[in-house]
PDB file of C-alpha atoms in Angstrom:
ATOM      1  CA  UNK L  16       0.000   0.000   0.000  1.00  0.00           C
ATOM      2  CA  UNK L  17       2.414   2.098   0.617  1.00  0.00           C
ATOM      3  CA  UNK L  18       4.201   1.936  -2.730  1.00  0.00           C
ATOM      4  CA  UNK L  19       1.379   3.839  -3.978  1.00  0.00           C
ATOM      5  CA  UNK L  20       1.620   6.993  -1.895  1.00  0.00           C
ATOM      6  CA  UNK L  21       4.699   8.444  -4.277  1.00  0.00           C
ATOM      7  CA  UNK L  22       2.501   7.701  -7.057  1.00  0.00           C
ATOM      8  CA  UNK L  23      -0.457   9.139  -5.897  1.00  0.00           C
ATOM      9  CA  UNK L  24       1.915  12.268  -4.801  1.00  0.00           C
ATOM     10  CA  UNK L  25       3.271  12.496  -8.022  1.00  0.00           C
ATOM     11  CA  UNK L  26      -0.106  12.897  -9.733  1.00  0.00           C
ATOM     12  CA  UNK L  27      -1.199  15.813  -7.386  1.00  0.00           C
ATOM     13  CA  UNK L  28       1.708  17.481  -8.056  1.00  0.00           C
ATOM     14  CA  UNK L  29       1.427  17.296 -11.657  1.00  0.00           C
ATOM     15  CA  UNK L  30      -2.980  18.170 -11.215  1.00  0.00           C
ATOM     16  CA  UNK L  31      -1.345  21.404  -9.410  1.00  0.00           C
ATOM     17  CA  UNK L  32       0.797  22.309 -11.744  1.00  0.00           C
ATOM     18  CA  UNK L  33      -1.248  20.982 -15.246  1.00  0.00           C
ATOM     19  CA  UNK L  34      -4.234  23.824 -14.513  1.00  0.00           C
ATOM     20  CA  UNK L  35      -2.307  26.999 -14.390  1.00  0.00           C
ATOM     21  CA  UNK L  36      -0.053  25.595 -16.971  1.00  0.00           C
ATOM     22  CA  UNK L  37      -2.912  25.582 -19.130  1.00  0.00           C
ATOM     23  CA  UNK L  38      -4.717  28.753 -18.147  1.00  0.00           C
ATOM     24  CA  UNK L  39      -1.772  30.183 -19.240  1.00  0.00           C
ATOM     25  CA  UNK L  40      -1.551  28.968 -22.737  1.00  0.00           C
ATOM     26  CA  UNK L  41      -5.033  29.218 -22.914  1.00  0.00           C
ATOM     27  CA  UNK L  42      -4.560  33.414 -22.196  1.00  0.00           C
ATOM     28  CA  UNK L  43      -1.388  33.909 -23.200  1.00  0.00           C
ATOM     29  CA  UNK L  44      -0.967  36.865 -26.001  1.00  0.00           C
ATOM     30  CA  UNK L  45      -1.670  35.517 -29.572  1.00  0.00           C
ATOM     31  CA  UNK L  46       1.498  36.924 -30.931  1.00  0.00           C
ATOM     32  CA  UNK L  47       3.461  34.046 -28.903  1.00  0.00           C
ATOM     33  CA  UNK L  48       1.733  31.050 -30.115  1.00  0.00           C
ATOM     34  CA  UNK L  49       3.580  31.465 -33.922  1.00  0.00           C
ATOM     35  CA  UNK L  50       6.751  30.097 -31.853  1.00  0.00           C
ATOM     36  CA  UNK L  51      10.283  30.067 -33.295  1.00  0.00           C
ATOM     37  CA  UNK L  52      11.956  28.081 -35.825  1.00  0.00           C
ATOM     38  CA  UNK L  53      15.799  27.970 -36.313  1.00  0.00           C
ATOM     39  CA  UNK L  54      17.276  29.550 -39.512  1.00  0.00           C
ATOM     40  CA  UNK L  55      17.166  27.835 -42.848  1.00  0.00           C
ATOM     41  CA  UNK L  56      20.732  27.782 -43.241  1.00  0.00           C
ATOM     42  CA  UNK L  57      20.677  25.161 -40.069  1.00  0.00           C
ATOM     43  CA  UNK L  58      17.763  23.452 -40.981  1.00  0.00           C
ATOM     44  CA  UNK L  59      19.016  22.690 -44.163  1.00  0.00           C
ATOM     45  CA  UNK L  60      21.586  20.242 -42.717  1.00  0.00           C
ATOM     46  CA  UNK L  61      19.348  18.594 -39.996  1.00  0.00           C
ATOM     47  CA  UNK L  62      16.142  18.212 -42.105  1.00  0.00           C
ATOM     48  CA  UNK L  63      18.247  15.873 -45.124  1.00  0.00           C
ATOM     49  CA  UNK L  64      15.747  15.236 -47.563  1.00  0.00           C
ATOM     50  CA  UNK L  65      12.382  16.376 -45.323  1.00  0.00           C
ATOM     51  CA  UNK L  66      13.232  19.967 -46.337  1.00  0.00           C
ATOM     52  CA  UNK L  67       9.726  20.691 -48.499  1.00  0.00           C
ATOM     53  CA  UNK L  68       7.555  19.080 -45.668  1.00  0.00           C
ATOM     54  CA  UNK L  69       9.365  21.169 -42.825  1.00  0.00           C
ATOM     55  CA  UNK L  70       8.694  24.315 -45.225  1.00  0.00           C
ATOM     56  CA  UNK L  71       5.140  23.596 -45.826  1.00  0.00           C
ATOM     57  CA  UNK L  72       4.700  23.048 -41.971  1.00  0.00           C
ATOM     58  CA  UNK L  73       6.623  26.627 -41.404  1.00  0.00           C
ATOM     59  CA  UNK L  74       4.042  28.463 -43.905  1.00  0.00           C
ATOM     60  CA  UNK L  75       1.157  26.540 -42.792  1.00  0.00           C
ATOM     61  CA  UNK L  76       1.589  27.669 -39.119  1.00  0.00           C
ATOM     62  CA  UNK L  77       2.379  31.157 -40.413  1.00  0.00           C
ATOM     63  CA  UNK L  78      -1.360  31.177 -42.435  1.00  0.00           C
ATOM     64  CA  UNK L  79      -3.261  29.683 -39.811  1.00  0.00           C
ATOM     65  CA  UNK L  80      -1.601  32.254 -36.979  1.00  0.00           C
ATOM     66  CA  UNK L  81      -2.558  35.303 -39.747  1.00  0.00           C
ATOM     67  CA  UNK L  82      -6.033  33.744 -40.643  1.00  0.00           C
ATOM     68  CA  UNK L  83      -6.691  33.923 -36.752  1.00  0.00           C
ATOM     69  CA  UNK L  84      -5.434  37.214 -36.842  1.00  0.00           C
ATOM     70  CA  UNK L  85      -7.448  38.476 -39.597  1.00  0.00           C
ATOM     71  CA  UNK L  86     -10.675  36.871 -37.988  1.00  0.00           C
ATOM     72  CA  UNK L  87      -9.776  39.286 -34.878  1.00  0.00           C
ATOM     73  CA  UNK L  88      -9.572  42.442 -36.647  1.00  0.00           C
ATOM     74  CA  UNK L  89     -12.985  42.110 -38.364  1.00  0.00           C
ATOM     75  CA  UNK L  90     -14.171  42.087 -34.946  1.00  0.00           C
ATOM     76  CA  UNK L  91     -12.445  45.500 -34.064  1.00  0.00           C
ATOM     77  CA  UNK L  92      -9.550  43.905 -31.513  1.00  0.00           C
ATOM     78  CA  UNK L  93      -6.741  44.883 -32.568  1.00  0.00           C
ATOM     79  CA  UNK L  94      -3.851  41.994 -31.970  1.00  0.00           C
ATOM     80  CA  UNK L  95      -0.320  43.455 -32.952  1.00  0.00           C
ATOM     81  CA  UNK L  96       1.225  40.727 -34.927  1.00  0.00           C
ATOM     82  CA  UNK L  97       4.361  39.335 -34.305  1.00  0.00           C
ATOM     83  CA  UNK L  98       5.691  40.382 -37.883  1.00  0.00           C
ATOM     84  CA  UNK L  99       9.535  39.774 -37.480  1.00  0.00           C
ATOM     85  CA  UNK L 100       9.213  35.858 -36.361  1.00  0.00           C
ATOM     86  CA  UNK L 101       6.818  35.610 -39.137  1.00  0.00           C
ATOM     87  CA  UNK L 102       9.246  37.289 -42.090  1.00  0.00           C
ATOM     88  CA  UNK L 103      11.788  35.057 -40.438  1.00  0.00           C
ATOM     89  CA  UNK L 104       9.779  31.849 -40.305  1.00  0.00           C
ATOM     90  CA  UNK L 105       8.860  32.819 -44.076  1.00  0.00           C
ATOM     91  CA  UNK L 106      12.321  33.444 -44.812  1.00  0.00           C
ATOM     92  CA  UNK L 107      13.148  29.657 -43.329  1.00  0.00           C
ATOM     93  CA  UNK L 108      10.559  28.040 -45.604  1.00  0.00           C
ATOM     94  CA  UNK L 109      11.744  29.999 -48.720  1.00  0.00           C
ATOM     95  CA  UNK L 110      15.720  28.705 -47.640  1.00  0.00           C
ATOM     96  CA  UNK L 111      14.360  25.187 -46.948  1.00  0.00           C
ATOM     97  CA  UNK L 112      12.173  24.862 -50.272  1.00  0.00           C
ATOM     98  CA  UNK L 113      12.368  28.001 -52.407  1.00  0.00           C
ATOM     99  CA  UNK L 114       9.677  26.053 -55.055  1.00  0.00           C
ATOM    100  CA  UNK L 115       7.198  26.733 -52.160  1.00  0.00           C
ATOM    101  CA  UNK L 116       4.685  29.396 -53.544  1.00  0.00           C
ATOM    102  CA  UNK L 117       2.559  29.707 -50.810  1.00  0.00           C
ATOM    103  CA  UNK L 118       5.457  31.090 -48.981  1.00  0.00           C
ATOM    104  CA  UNK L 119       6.219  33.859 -52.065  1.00  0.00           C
ATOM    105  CA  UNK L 120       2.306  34.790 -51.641  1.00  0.00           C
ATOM    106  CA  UNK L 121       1.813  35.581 -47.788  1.00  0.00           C
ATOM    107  CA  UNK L 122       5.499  37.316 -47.879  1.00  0.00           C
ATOM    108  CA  UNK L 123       3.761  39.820 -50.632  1.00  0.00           C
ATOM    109  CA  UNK L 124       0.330  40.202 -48.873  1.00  0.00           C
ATOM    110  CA  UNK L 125       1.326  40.826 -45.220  1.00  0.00           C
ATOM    111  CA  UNK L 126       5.413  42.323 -45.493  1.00  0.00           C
ATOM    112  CA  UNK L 127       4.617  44.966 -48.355  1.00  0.00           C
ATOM    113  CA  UNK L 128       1.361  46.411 -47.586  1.00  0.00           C
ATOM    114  CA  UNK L 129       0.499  46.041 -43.597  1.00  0.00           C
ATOM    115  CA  UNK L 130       4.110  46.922 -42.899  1.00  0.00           C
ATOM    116  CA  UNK L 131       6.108  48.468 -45.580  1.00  0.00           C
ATOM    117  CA  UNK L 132       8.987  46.224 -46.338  1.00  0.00           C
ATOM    118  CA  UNK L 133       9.089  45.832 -49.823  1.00  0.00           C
ATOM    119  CA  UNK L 134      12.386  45.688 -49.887  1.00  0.00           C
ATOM    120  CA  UNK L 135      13.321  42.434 -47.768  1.00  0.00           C
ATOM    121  CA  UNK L 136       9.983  40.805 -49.746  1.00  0.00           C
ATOM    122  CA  UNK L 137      12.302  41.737 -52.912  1.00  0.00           C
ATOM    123  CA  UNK L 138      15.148  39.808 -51.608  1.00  0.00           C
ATOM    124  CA  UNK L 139      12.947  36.854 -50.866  1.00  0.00           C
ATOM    125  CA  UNK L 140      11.420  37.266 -54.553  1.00  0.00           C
ATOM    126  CA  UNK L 141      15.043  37.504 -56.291  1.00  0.00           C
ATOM    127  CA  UNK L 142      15.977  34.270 -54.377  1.00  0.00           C
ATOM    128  CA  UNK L 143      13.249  32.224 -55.757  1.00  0.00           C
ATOM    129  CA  UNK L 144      13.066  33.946 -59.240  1.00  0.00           C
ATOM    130  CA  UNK L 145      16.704  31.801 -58.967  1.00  0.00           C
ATOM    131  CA  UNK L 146      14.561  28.503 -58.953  1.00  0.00           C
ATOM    132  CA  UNK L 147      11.170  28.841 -60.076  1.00  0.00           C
ATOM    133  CA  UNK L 148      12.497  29.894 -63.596  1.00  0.00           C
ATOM    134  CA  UNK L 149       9.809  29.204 -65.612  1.00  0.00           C
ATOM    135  CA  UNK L 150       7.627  31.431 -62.905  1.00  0.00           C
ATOM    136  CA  UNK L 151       6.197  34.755 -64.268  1.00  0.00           C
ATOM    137  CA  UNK L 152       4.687  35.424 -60.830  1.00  0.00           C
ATOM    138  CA  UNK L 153       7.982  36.289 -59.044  1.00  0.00           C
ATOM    139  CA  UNK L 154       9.208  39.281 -61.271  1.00  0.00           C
ATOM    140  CA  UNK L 155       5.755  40.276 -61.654  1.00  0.00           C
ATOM    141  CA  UNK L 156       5.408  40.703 -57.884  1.00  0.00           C
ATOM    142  CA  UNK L 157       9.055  42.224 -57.831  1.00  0.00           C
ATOM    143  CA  UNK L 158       8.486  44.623 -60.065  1.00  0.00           C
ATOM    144  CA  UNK L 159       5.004  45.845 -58.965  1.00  0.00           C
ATOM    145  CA  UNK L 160       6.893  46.327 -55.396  1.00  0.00           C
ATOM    146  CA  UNK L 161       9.674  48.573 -57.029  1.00  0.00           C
ATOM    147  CA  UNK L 162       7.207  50.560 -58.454  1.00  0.00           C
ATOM    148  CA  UNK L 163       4.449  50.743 -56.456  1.00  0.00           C
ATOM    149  CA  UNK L 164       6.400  51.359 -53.071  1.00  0.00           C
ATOM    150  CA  UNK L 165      10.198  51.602 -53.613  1.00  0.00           C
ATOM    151  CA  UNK L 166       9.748  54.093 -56.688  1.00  0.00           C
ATOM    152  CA  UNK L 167      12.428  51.977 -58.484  1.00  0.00           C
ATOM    153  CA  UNK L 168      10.875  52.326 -61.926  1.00  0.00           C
ATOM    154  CA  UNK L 169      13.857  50.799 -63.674  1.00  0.00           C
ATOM    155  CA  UNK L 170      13.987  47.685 -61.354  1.00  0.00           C
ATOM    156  CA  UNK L 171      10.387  47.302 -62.287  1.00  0.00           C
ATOM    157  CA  UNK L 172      10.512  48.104 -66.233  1.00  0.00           C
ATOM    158  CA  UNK L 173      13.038  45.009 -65.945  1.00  0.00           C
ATOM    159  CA  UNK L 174      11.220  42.222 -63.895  1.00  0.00           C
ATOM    160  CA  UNK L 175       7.971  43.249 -65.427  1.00  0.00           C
ATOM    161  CA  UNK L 176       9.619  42.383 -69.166  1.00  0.00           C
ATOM    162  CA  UNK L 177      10.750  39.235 -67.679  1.00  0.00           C
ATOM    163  CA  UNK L 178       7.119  38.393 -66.046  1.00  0.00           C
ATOM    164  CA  UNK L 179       5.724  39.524 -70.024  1.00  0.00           C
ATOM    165  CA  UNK L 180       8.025  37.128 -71.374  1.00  0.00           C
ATOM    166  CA  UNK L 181       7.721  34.134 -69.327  1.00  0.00           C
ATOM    167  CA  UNK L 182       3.435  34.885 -69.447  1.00  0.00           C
ATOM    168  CA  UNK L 183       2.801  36.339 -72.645  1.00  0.00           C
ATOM    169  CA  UNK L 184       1.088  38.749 -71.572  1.00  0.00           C
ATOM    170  CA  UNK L 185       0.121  41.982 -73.102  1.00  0.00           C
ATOM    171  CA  UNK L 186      -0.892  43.578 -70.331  1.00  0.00           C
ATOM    172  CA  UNK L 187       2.697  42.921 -68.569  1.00  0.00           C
ATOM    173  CA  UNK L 188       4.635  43.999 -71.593  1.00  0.00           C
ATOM    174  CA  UNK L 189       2.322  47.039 -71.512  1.00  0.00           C
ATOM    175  CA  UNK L 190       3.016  47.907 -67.624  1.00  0.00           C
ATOM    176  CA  UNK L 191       6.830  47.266 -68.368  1.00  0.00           C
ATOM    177  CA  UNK L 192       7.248  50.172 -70.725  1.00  0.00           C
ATOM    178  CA  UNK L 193       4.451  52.429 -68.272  1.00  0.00           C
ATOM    179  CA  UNK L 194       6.886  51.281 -64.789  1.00  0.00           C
ATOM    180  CA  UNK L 195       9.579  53.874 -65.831  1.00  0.00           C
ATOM    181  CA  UNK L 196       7.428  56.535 -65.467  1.00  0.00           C
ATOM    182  CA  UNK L 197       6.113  58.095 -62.365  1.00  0.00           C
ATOM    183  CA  UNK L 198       1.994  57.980 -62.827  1.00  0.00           C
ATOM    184  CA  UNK L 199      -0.840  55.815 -62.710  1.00  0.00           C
ATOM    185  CA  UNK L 200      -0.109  54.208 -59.017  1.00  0.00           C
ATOM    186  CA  UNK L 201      -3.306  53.304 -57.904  1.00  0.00           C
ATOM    187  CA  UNK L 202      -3.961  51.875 -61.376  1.00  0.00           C
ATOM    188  CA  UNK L 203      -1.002  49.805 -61.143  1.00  0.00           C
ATOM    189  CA  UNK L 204      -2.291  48.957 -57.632  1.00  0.00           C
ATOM    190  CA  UNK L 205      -5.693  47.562 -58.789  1.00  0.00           C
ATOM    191  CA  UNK L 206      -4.540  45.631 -61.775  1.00  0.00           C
ATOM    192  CA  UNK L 207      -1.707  43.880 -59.503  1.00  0.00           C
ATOM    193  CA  UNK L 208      -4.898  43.591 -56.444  1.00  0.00           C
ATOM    194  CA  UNK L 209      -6.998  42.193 -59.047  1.00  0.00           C
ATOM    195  CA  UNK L 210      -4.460  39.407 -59.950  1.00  0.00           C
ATOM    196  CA  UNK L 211      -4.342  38.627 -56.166  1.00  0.00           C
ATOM    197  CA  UNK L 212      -7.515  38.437 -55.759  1.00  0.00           C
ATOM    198  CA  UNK L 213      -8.336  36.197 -58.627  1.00  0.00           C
ATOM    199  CA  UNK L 214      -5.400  33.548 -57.574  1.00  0.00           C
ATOM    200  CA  UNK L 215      -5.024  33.419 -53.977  1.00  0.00           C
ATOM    201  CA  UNK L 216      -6.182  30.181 -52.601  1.00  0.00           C
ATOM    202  CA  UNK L 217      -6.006  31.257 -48.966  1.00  0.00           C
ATOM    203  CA  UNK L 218      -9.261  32.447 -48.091  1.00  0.00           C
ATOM    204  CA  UNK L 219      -8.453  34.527 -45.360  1.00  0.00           C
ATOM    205  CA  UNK L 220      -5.433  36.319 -47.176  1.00  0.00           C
ATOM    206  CA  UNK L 221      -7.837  36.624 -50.615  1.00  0.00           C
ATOM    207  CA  UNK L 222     -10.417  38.585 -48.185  1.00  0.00           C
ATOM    208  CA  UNK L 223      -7.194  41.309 -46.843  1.00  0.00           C
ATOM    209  CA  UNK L 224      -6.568  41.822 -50.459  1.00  0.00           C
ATOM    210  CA  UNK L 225      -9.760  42.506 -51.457  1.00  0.00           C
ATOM    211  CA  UNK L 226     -10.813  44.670 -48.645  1.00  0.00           C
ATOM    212  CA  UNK L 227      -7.319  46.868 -49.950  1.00  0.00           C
ATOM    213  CA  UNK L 228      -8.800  46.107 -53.321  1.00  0.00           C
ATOM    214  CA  UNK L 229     -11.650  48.070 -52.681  1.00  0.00           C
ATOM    215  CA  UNK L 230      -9.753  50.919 -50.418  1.00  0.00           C
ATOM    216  CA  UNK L 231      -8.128  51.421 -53.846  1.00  0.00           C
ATOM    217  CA  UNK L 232     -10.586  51.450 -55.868  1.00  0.00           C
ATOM    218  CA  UNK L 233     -12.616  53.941 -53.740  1.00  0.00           C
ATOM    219  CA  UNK L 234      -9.794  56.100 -54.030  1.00  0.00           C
ATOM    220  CA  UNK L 235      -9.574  55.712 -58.050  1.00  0.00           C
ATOM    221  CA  UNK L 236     -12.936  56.583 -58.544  1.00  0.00           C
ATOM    222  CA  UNK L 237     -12.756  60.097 -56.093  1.00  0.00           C
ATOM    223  CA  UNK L 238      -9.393  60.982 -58.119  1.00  0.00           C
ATOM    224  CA  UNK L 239     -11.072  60.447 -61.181  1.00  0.00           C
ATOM    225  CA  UNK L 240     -13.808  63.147 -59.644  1.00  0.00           C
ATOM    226  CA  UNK L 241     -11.544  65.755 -58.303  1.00  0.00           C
ATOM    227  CA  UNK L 242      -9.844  65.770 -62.252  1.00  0.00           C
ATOM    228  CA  UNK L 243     -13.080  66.276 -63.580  1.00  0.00           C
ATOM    229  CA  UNK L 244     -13.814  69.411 -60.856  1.00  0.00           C
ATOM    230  CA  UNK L 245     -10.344  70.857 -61.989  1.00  0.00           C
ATOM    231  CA  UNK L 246     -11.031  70.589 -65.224  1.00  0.00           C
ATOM    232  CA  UNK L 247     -14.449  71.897 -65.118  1.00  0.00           C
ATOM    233  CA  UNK L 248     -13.444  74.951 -62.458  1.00  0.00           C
ATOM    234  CA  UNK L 249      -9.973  75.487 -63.356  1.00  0.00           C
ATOM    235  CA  UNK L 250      -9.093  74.622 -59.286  1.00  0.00           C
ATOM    236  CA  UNK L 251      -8.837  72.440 -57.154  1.00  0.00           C
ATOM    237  CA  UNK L 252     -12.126  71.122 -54.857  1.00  0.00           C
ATOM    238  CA  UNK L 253     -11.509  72.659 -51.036  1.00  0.00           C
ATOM    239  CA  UNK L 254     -12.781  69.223 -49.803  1.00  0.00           C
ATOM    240  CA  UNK L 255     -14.341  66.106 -51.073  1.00  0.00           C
ATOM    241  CA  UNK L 256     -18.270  67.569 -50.060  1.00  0.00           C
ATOM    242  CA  UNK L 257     -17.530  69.844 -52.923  1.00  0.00           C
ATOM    243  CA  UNK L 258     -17.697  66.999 -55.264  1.00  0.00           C
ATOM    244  CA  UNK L 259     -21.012  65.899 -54.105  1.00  0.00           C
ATOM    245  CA  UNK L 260     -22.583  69.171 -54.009  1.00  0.00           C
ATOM    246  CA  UNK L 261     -21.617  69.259 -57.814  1.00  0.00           C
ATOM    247  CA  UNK L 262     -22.849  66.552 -58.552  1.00  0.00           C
ATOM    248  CA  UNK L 263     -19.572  64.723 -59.742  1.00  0.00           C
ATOM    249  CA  UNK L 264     -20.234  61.770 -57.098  1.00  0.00           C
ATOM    250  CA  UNK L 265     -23.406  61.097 -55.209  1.00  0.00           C
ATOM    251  CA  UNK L 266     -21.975  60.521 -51.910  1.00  0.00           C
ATOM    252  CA  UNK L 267     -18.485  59.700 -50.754  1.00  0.00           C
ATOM    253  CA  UNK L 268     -17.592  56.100 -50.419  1.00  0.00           C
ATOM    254  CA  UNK L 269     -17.238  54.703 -46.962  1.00  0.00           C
ATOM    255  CA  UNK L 270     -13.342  53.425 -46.342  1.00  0.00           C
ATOM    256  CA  UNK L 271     -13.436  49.693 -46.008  1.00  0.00           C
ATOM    257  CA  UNK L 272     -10.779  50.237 -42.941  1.00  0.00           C
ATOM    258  CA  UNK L 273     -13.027  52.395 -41.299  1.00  0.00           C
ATOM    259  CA  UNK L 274     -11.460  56.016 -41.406  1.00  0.00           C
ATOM    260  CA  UNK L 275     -12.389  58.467 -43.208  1.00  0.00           C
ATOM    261  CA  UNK L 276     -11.658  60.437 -47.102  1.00  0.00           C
ATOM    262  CA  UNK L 277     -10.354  63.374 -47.513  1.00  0.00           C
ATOM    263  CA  UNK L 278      -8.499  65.244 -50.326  1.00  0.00           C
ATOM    264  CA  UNK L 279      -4.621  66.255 -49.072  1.00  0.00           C
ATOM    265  CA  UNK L 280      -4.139  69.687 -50.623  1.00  0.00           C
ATOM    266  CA  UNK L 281      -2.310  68.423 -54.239  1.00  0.00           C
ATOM    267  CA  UNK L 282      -5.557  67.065 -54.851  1.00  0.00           C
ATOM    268  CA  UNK L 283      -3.947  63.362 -53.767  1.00  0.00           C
ATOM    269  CA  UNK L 284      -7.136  61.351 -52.188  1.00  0.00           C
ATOM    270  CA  UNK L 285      -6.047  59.548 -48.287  1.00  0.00           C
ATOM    271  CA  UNK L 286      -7.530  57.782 -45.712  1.00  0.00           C
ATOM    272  CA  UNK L 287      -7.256  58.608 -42.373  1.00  0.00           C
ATOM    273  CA  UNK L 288      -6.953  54.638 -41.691  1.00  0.00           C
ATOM    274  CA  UNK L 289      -3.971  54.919 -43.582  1.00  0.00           C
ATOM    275  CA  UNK L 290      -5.760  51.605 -45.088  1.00  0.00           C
ATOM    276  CA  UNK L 291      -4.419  49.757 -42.422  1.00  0.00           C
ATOM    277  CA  UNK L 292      -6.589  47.477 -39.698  1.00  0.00           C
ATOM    278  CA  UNK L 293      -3.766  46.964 -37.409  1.00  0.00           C
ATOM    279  CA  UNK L 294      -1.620  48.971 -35.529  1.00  0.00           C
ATOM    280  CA  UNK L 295       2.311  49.369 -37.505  1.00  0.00           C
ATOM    281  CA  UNK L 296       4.066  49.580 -34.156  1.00  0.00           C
ATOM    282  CA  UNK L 297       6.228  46.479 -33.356  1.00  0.00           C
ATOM    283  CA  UNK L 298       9.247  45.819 -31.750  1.00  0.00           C
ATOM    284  CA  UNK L 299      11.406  44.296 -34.099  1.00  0.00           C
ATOM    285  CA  UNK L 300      11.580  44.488 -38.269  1.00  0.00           C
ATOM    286  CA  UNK L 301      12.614  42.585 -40.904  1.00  0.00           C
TER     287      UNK L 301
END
């Protein structure tokens, strides 16, 4: 009988400790769950051949911690991501298996537009356009990101000729000649969102492109307005009421990130969401 009393010891030790062990996970800030995973340069010599399956893993956990994130937002609570352990956890997957796509995807929606670091997404893209040769999707991504928010208009004339050539597609070799110039950003925008859009297979990812999709859009369409008020009064509109009262636009458009229009005065249309859901203030950066 009395063999059993360590036992039974043991296993009200461990009940003690098991329940605030798991109130803590259970509470514990979102932003730690994504967890850490050593650099690809070291995982490339203790994975052997398991490399695409510990990639896929990496960008899986990645999704499913954004898609949670996402789901948040919608509901107005705002969750800072943990964006540096998720660029780096991308990066990993990209180093283990740089055929991965999914990985090239996510880097583009959530590094460039939610935070603003084209250029390390670049550096990613460049590595893979290495591999994925016969991939027009790389240098098309590459050079929409020089454009559209490094203002590197020959970088982009470049990739996008490659991304024309690889797809043969008018369009590309059409945006190729337009990327050296300094005009037309938001259409640029929209036709590279609409892409997006179209092949994103991640629901939850498809959804934050289309909601910036439609910021963009909105913002298109009250451009478009204030051009025809110039033109039509030789000045520029004092607000963006003016254009209703004119009847150029019957009402302006709510912003799908819940702030508000208004015309800067250069006549540029912003947002006073910045078109972003979350907040951009984290401690570390790619």
């Amino acid at each position: 009988m009395k063999s059993w009393i360590p036992l039974v010891l043991l296993v009200s030790i461990y009940a003690a400790l098991l329940l605030p062990l798991k109130q803590y996970m259970d509470t514990r800030p979102v932003a730690v769950k994504l967890g850490y995973l050593p650099e690809g340069t070291v995982l490339r010599y203790t994975v052997g051949d398991q490399k695409p399956l510990v990639a896929e893993m990496a960008v899986l956990k990645v999704l499913f911690y954004f898609g949670s994130l996402i789901e948040q937002w919608q509901n107005r609570v705002v969750i800072p991501p943990e964006y540096y352990n998720m660029y780096r956890m991308i990066e990993t997957a990209i180093r283990l298996d740089p055929y991965n796509m999914d990985a090239y995807y996510f880097a583009q929606a959530a590094f460039t537009w939610e935070v603003g670091h084209a250029r390390d997404v670049n550096r990613l893209l460049a590595y893979g356009m290495k591999y994925r040769t016969w991939d027009w999707y790389l240098p098309f991504f590459r050079a929409f990101n020089a454009a559209y928010f490094l203002k590197d208009y020959r970088t982009a004339g470049d990739d996008m000729k490659r991304a024309a050539e690889l797809s043969g597609s008018s369009l590309f070799t059409k945006l190729a000649a337009r990327y050296f110039y300094e005009a037309g950003h938001n259409e640029l925008g929209i036709v590279f969102l609409r892409s997006m859009v179209k092949k994103e297979r991640d629901p939850k990812v498809k959804k934050a492109f289309a909601m910036r999709l439609e910021a963009l859009e909105k913002v298109q369409r009250l451009e478009a307005a204030v051009d025809s008020f110039r033109q039509r009064f030789s000045r520029l509109p004092g607000n963006l009421d003016e254009l209703v009262t004119t009847g150029l636009i019957d009402a302006i458009p709510d912003d799908p990130y819940g702030g508000r229009f208004y015309l800067e005065p250069n006549g540029k249309v912003r947002s006073t969401s910045s078109f972003a859901s979350v907040q951009k203030k984290y401690e570390h950066q790619p």
